[in-house]
Coordinates of C-alpha atoms in Angstrom, one line a residue:
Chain A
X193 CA 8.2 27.6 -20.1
X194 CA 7.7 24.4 -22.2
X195 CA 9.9 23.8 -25.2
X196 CA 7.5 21.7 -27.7
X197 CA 9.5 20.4 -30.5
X198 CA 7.2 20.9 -33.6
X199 CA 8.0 17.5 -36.1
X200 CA 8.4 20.6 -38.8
X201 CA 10.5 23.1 -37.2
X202 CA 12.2 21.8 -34.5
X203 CA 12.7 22.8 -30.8
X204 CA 10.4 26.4 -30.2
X205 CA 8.8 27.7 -27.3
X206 CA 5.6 27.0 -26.1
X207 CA 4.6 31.1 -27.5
X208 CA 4.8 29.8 -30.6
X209 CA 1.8 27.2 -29.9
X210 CA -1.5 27.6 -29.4
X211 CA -3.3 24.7 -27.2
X212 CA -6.1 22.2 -29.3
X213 CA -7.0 19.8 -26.3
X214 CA -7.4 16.0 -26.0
X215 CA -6.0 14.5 -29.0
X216 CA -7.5 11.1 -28.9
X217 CA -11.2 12.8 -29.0
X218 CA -12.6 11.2 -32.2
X219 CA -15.9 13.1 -34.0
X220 CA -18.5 10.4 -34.6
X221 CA -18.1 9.5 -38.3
X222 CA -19.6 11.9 -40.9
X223 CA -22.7 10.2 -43.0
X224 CA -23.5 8.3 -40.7
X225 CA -26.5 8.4 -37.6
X226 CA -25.4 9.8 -35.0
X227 CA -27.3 8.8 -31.6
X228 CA -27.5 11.9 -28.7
X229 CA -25.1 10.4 -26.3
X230 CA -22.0 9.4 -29.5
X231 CA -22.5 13.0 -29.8
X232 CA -22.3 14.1 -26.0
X233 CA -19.2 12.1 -25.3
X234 CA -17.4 13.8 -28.1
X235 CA -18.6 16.8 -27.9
X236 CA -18.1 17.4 -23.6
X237 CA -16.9 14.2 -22.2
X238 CA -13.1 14.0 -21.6
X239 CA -10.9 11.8 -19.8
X240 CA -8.5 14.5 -18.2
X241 CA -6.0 12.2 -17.1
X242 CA -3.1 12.5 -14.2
X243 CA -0.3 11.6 -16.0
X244 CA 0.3 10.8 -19.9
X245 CA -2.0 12.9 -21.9
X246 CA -1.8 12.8 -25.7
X247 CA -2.5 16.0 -26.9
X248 CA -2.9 18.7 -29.9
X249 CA -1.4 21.6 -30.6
X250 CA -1.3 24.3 -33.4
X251 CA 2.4 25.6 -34.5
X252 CA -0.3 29.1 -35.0
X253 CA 2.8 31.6 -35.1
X254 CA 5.6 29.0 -37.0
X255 CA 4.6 26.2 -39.7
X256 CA 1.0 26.9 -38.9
X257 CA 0.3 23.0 -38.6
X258 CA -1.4 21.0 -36.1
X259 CA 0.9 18.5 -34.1
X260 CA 0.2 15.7 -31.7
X261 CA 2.2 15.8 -28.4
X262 CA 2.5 13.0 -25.7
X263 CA 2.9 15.6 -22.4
X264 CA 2.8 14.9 -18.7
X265 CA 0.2 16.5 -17.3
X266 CA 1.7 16.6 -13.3
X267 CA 5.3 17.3 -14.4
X268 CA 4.6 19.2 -17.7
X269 CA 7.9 16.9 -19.3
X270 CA 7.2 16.3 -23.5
X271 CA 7.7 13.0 -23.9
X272 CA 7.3 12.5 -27.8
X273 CA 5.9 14.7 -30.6
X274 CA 4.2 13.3 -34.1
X275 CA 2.6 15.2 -37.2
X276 CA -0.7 15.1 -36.9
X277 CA -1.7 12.2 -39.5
X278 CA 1.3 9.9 -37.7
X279 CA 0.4 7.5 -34.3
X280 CA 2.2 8.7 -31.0
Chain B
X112 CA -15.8 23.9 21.9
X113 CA -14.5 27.0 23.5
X114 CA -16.1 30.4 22.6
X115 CA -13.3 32.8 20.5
X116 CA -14.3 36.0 22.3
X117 CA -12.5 38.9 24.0
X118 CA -12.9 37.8 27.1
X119 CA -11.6 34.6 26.3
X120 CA -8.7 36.1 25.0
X121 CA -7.8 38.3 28.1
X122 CA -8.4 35.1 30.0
X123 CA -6.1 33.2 28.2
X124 CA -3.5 36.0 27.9
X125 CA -3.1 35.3 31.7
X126 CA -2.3 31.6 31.4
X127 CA 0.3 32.6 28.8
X128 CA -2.4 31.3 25.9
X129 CA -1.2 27.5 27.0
X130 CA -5.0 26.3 27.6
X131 CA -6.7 26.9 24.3
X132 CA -8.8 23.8 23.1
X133 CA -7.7 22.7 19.6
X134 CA -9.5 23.9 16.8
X135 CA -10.4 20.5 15.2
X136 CA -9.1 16.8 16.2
X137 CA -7.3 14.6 15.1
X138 CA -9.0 11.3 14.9
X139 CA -8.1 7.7 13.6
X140 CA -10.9 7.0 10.7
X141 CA -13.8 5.3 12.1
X142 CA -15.3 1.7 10.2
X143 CA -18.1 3.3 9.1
X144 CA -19.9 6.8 8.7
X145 CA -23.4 7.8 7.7
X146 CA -21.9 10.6 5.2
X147 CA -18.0 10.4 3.8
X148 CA -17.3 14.1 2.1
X149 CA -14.4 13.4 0.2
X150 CA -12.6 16.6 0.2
X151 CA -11.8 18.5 3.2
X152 CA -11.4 21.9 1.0
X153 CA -14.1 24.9 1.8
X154 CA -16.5 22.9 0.1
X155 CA -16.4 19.9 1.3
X156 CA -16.2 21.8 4.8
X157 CA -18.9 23.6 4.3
X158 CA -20.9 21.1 2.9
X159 CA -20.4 18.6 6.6
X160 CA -20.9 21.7 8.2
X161 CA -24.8 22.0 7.2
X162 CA -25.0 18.5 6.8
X163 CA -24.6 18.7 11.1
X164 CA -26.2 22.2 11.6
X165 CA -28.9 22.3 8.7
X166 CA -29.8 18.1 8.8
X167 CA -28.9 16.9 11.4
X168 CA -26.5 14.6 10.4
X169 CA -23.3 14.0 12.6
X170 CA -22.2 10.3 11.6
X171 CA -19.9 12.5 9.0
X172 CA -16.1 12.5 8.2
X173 CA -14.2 14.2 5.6
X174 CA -11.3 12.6 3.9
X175 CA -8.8 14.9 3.5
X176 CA -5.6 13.8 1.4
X177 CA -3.6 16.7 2.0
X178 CA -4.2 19.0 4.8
X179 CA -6.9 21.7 5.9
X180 CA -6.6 25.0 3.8
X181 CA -4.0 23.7 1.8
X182 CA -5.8 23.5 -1.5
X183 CA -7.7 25.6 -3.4
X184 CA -9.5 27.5 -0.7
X185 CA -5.7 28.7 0.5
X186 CA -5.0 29.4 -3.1
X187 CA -7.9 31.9 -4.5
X188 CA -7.7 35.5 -4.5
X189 CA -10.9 36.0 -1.9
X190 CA -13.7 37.3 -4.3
X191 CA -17.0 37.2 -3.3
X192 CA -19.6 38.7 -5.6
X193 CA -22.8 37.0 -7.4
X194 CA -23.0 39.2 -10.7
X195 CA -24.4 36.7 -13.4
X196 CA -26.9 37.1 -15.3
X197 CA -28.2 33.4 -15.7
X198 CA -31.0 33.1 -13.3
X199 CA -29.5 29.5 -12.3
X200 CA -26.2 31.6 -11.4
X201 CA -27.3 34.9 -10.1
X202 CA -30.0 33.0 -7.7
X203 CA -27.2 30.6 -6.4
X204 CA -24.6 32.9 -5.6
X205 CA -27.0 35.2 -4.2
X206 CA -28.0 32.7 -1.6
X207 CA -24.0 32.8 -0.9
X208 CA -24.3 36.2 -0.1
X209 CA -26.6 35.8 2.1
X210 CA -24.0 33.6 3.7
X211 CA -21.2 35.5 3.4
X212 CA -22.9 38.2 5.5
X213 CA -23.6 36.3 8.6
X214 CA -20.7 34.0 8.3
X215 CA -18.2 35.5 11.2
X216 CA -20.9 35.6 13.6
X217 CA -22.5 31.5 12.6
X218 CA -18.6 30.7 12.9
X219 CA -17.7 32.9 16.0
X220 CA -14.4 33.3 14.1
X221 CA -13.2 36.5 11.7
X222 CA -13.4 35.9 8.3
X223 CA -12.7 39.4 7.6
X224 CA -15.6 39.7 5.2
X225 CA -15.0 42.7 3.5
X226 CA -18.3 43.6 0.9
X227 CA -15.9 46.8 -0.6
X228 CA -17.6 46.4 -4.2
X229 CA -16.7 45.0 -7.1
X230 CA -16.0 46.8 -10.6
X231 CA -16.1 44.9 -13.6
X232 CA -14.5 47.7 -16.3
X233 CA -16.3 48.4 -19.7
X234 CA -13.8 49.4 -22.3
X235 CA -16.2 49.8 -25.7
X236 CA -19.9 50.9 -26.5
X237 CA -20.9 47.4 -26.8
X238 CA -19.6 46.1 -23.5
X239 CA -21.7 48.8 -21.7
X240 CA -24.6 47.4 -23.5
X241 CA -23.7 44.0 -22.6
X242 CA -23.4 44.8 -18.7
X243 CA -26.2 47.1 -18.6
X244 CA -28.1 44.2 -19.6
X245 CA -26.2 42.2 -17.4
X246 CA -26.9 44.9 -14.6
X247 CA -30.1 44.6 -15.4
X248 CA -30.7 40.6 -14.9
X249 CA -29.4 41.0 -12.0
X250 CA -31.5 43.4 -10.4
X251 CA -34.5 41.0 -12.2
X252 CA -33.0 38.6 -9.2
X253 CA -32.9 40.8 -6.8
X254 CA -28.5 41.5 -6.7
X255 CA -27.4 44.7 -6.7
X256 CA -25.9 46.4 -9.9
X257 CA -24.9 49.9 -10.9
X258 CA -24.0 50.9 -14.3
X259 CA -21.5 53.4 -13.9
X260 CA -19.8 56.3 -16.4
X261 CA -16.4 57.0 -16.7
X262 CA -16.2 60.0 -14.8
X263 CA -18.3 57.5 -12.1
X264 CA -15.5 55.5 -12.2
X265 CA -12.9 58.0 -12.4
X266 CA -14.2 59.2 -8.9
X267 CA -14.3 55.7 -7.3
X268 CA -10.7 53.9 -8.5
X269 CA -8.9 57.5 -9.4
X270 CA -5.9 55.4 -9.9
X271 CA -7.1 53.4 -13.1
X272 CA -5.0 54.5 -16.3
X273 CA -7.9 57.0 -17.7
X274 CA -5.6 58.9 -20.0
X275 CA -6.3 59.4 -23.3
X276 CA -4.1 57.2 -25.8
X277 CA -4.6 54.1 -24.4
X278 CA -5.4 50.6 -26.4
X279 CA -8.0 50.3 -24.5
X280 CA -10.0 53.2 -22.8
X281 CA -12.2 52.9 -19.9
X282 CA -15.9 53.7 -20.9
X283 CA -17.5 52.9 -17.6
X284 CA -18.2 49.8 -15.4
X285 CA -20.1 47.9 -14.0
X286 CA -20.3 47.7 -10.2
X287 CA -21.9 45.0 -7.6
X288 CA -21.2 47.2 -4.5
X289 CA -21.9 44.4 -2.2
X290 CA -19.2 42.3 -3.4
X291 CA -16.1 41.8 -2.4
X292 CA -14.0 40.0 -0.6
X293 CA -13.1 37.2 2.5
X294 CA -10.0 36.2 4.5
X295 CA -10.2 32.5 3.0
X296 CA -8.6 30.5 5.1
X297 CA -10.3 31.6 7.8
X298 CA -13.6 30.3 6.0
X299 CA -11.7 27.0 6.5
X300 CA -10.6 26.6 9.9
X301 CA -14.2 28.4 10.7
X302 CA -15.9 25.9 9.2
X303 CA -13.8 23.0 10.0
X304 CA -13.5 24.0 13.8
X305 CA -17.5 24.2 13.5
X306 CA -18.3 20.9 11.7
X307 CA -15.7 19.3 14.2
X308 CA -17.5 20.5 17.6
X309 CA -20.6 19.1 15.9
X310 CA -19.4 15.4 15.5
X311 CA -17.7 15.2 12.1
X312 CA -14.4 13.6 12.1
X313 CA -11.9 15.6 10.0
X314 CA -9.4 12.8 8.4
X315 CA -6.5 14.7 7.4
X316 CA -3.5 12.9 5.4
X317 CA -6.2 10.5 4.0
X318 CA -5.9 9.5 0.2
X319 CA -8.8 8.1 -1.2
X320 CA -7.4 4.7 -3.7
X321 CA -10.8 3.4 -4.4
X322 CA -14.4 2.9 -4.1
X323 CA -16.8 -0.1 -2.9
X324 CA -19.9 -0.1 -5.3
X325 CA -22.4 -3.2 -5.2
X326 CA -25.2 -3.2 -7.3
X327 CA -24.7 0.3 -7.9
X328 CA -24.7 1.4 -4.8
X329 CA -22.3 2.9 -2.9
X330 CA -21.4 1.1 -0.1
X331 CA -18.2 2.5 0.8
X332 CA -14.1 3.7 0.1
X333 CA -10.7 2.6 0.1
X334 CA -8.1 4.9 1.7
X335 CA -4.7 4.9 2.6
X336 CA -5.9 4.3 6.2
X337 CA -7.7 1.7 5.5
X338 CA -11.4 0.4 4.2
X339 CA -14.4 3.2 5.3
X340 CA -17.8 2.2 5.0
X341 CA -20.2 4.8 4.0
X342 CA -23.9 4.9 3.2
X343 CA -23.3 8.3 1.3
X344 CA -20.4 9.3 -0.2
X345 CA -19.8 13.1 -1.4
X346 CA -17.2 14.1 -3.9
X347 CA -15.7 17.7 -3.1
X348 CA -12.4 17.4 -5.0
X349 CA -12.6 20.5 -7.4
X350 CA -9.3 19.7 -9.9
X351 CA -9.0 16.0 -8.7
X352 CA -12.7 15.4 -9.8
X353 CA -11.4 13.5 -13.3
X354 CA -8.8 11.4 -11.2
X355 CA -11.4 9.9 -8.5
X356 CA -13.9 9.9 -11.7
X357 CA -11.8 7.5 -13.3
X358 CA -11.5 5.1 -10.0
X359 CA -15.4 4.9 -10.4
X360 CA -15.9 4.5 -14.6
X361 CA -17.2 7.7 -15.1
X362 CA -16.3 10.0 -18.0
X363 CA -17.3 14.1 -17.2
X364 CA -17.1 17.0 -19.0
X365 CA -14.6 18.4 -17.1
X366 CA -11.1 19.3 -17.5
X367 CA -8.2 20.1 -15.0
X368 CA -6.5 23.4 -16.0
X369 CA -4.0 25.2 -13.8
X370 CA -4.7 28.7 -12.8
X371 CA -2.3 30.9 -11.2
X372 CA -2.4 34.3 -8.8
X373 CA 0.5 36.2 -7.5
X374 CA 0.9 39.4 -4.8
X375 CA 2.7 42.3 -5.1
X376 CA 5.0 43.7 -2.3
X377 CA 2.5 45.8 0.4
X378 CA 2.2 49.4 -0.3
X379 CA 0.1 51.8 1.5
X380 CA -4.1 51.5 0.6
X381 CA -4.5 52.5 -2.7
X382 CA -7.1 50.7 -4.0
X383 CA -10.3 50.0 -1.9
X384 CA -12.5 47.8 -4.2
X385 CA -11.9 44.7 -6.4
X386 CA -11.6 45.6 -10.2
X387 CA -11.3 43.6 -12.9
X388 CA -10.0 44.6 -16.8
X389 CA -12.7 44.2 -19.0
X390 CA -10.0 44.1 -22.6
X391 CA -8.7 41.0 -21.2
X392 CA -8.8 38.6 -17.9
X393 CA -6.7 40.1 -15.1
X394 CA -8.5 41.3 -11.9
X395 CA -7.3 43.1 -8.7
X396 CA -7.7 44.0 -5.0
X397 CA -5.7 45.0 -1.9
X398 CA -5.1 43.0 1.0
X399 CA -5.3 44.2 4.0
X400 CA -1.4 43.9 4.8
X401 CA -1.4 45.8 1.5
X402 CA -0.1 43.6 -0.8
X403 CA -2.0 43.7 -4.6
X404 CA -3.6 40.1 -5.1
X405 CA -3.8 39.7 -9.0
X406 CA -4.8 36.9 -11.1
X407 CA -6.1 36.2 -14.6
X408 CA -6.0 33.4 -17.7
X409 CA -5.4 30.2 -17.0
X410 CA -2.4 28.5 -18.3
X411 CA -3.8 27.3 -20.8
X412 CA -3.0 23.1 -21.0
X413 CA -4.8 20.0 -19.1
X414 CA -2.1 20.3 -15.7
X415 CA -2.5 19.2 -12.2
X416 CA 0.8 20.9 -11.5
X417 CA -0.3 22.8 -8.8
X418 CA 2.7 25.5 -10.1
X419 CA 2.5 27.9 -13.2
X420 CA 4.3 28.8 -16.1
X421 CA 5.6 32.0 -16.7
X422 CA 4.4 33.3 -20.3
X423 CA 0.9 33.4 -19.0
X424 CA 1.9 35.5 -15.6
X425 CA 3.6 37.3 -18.2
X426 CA 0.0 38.2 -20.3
X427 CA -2.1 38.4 -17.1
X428 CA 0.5 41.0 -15.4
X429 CA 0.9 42.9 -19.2
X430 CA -3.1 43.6 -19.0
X431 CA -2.6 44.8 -15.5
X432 CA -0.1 47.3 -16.1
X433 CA -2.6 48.2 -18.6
X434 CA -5.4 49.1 -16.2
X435 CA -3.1 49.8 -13.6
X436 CA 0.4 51.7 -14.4
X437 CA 1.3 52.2 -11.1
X438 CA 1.8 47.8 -10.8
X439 CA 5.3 48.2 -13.1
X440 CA 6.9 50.2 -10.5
X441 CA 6.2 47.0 -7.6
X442 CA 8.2 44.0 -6.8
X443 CA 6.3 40.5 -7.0
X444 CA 6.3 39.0 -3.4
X445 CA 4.5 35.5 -4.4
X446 CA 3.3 33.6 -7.3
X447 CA 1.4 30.1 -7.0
X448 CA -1.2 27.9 -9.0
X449 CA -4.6 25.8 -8.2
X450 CA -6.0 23.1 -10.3
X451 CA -9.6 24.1 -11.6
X452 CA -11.8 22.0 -12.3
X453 CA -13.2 23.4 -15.8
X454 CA -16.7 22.4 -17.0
X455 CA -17.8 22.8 -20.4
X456 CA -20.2 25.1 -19.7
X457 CA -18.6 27.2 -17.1
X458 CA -20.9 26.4 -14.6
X459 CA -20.7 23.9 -11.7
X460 CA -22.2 20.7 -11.1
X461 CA -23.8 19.7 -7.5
X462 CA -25.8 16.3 -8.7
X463 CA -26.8 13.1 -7.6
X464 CA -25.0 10.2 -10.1
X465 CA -26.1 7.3 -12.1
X466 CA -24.7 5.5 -8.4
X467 CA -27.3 5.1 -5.2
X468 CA -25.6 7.2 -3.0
X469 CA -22.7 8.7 -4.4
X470 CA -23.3 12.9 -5.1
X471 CA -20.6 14.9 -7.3
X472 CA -19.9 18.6 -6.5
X473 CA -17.6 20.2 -9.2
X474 CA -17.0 22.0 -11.8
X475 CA -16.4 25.5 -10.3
X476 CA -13.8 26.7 -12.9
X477 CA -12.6 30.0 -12.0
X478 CA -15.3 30.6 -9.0
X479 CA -15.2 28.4 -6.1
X480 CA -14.3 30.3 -3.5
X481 CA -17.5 32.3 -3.5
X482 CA -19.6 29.4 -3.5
X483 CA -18.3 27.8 -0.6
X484 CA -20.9 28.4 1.5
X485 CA -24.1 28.1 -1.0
X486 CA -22.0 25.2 -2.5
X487 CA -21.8 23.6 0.3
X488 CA -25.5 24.6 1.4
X489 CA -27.2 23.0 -1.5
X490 CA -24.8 19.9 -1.3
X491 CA -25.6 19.4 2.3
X492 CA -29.4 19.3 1.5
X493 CA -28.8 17.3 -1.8
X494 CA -27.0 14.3 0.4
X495 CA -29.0 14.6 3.2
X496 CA -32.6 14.9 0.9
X497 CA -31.2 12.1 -1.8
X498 CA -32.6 15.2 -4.1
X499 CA -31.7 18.7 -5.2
X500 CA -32.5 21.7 -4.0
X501 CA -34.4 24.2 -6.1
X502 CA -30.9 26.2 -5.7
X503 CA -28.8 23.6 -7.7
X504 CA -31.6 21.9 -9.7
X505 CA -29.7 23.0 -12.7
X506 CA -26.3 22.6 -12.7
X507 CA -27.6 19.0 -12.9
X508 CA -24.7 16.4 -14.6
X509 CA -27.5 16.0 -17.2
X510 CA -27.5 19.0 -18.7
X511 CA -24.6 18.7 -21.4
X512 CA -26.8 15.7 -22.8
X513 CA -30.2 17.7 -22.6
X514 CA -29.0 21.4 -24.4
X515 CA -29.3 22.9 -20.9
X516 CA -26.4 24.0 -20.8
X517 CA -25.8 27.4 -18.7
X518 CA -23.1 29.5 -20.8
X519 CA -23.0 32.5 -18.4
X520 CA -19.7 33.7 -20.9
X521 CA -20.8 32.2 -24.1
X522 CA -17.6 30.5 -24.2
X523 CA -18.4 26.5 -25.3
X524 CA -16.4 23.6 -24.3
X525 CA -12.9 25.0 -25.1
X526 CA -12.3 25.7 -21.3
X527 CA -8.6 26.8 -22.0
X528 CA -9.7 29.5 -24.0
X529 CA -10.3 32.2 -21.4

């Protein structure tokens, strides 16, 4: 099981948390054009590394707020964890 | 190659079974090939295999960076079945089916294919609607389907929890009674023994480090045994598609999840079809040493772990006791994972690529196994052609950028969501 600590509440178990994906996905910016393919790559396209993967995920049964985690994705070991307005 | 036969074996009983031929070589990697499948999982098996048979087209090795049947086509819990209701889909698998039904005699080796039925359960009014309609695209597409009541039911899988204060109350199912399942690592060495005595070189303990692309064209790869020139190159690497992606500058819409399956202890036969919970994601079947083969949700995170977690075995196993009480009373024997490669859509890709000579088959989320020989059917012809086959023509790489998209669950791009 993984043991996320949430920058809120501390150390909890991953039951806690509900996955969010890729957190370095950014939407195209709003008022703005917005060509086809800006809106393809954000939308479907995703790196899915081996390795270091900065992700989000939602404290959905503590604090209810969304988190950024910097996870392994081959060994599953947290390395750091941010609120979600803060860099990782 | 020597015939597998019974005569064979009483032949070979009297030499003490010391003479049999090996199934597949060996070989150190040639300079250069006509066709490099990277991949040597059922796909990318498969997919050399008609390449040989179906085009002709011997001058073939696979790179293999592990070993034969130790991916995901040893890791899968054997269903075959072809009940979608997206013509793209249902057409596809269909053709697998087809496949599937010949496949021990084209091989001349068992793969124990076992067309027992499969029973998707119904547990509300509005999920018979949804498979009757379901059941009745497929028929449109010529697949068998029958819409079944709960006493139907009742008669078929008597051991289903049909009391009555459950959560979640069985209303009916539907069936595909020509599903089922295969022995799948038989399906490998079949086809890998095959595709062997035809020419191709199996390269086992091969990793692929990088590619040689000239003017956008693919010329050739980089391995851990050295430089391989290739005028076509195939990618069959289900969850390492983003990783060999990256080595080439391509961005996909694909993610790798992990997905796990377990087996119970074996018990006597007590369940003869494949049924799956239709209040959750959990489906089962017996082997034929007896043991229950379960699976379910995926983890639920971006993992190439290859190994699970236990809170989602937990869920999974939960909704089976659900459907079937009887699983609380068993011991787990084995628990494992496989990396998936997830697509937005749910649906595969089997494409050509913005690169002369470089085709991508991925994608397959939850359902590769069944596809490997349709998958690696259509791939075969797409290399071979240097165009799609009316088969595959859309699950074309395109299609997230055009609207096509072929959402057989309606479940958009949040693949972990299951």
């Amino acid at each position: 099981m993984l043991h996320i600590k949430c920058p809120h509440c501390g150390l909890r178990s991953q039951n806690e948390f509900a996955y969010g994906g890729d957190g370095t996905v950014k939407r195209p910016e709003l008022n703005k054009k917005v060509s086809d393919k800006e809106w393809d790559t954000f939308v479907y396209l995703r790196k899915s590394p081996r390795g270091k993967h900065t992700e989000l995920w939602h404290h959905v049964s503590g604090c209810r707020q969304w988190i950024k985690v910097e996870r392994d994705t081959v060994t599953h070991e947290i390395f750091k964890t941010a609120k979600v307005n803060e860099d990782i | 190659m020597q015939k597998y036969s019974v005569f064979n074996l009483i032949k070979n009983a009297f030499k003490g079974h010391k003479d049999w031929e090996v199934a597949w070589k060996d070989p150190t990697p040639k300079s250069e090939y006509d066709v490099v499948i990277i991949g040597g999982g059922g796909h990318g098996l498969a997919t050399a295999y008609y390449l040989a048979k179906e085009h002709k087209i011997t001058n073939v090795a696979i790179i293999e960076k592990g070993w034969i049947g130790g991916g995901n086509v040893g890791r899968n819990t054997t269903i075959l079945r072809s009940n979608y209701m997206h013509d793209e889909n249902g057409l596809f698998y269909e053709k697998g089916m087809n496949l599937w039904k010949s496949m021990s005699q084209e091989l001349n080796f068992n793969v124990m294919y076992s067309p027992r039925g499969i029973i998707n359960l119904a547990h509300s009014d509005a999920q018979m609607n949804a498979y009757a309609r379901r059941g009745n695209s497929m028929r449109l597409n010529g697949i068998d389907a029958v819409l079944l009541g709960r006493e139907e039911v009742k008669k078929i899988v008597p051991v289903l929890d049909f009391s009555e204060n459950v959560r979640f109350p069985i209303f009916g199912a539907l069936m595909q009674p020509s599903g089922g399942t295969a022995r799948h690592d038989a399906v490998a060495w079949g086809y890998a023994r095959q595709a062997d005595s035809m020419g191709v070189d199996i390269i086992q303990h091969c990793e692929v480090t990088g590619f040689d692309i000239v003017n956008g064209k693919a010329q050739g790869i980089q391995t851990s045994r050295g430089n391989i020139k290739a005028k076509k190159i195939g990618l069959c690497v289900a969850g390492n598609t983003s990783v060999l992606a990256d080595m080439l500058n391509i961005t996909l819409p694909i993610e790798t999840h992990l997905l796990q399956a377990c087996v119970s202890e074996p018990i006597k036969p007590i369940l003869d079809h494949v049924v799956t919970f239709g209040a959750g994601h959990f489906y089962c079947s017996q082997s034929d040493k007896g043991e229950m083969v379960m699976g379910g949700d995926l983890d639920g995170y971006n993992s190439y772990a290859q190994r699970g977690n236990l809170p989602t075995l937990q869920h999974v196993l939960t909704e089976g006791i659900a459907m079937l009480p009887f699983l609380s009373k068993l011991k787990m024997l084995r628990t494992w994972g496989g990396i998936m490669d997830m697509s937005m859509d749910g649906s595969p890709i089997i494409d050509k690529t913005h690169i002369d000579g470089l085709y991508l088959n991925c994608g397959w989320c939850y359902g590769g196994f069944k596809a490997t020989p349709v998958s690696g059917w259509t791939f075969a012809h797409t290399i071979a052609q240097d165009k799609v086959h009316e088969l595959n023509a859309g699950f074309s790489l395109k299609r997230f950028n055009t609207g096509h998209l072929i959402d057989e669950k309606g479940l958009g791009t949040k693949t972990w969501i299951s």
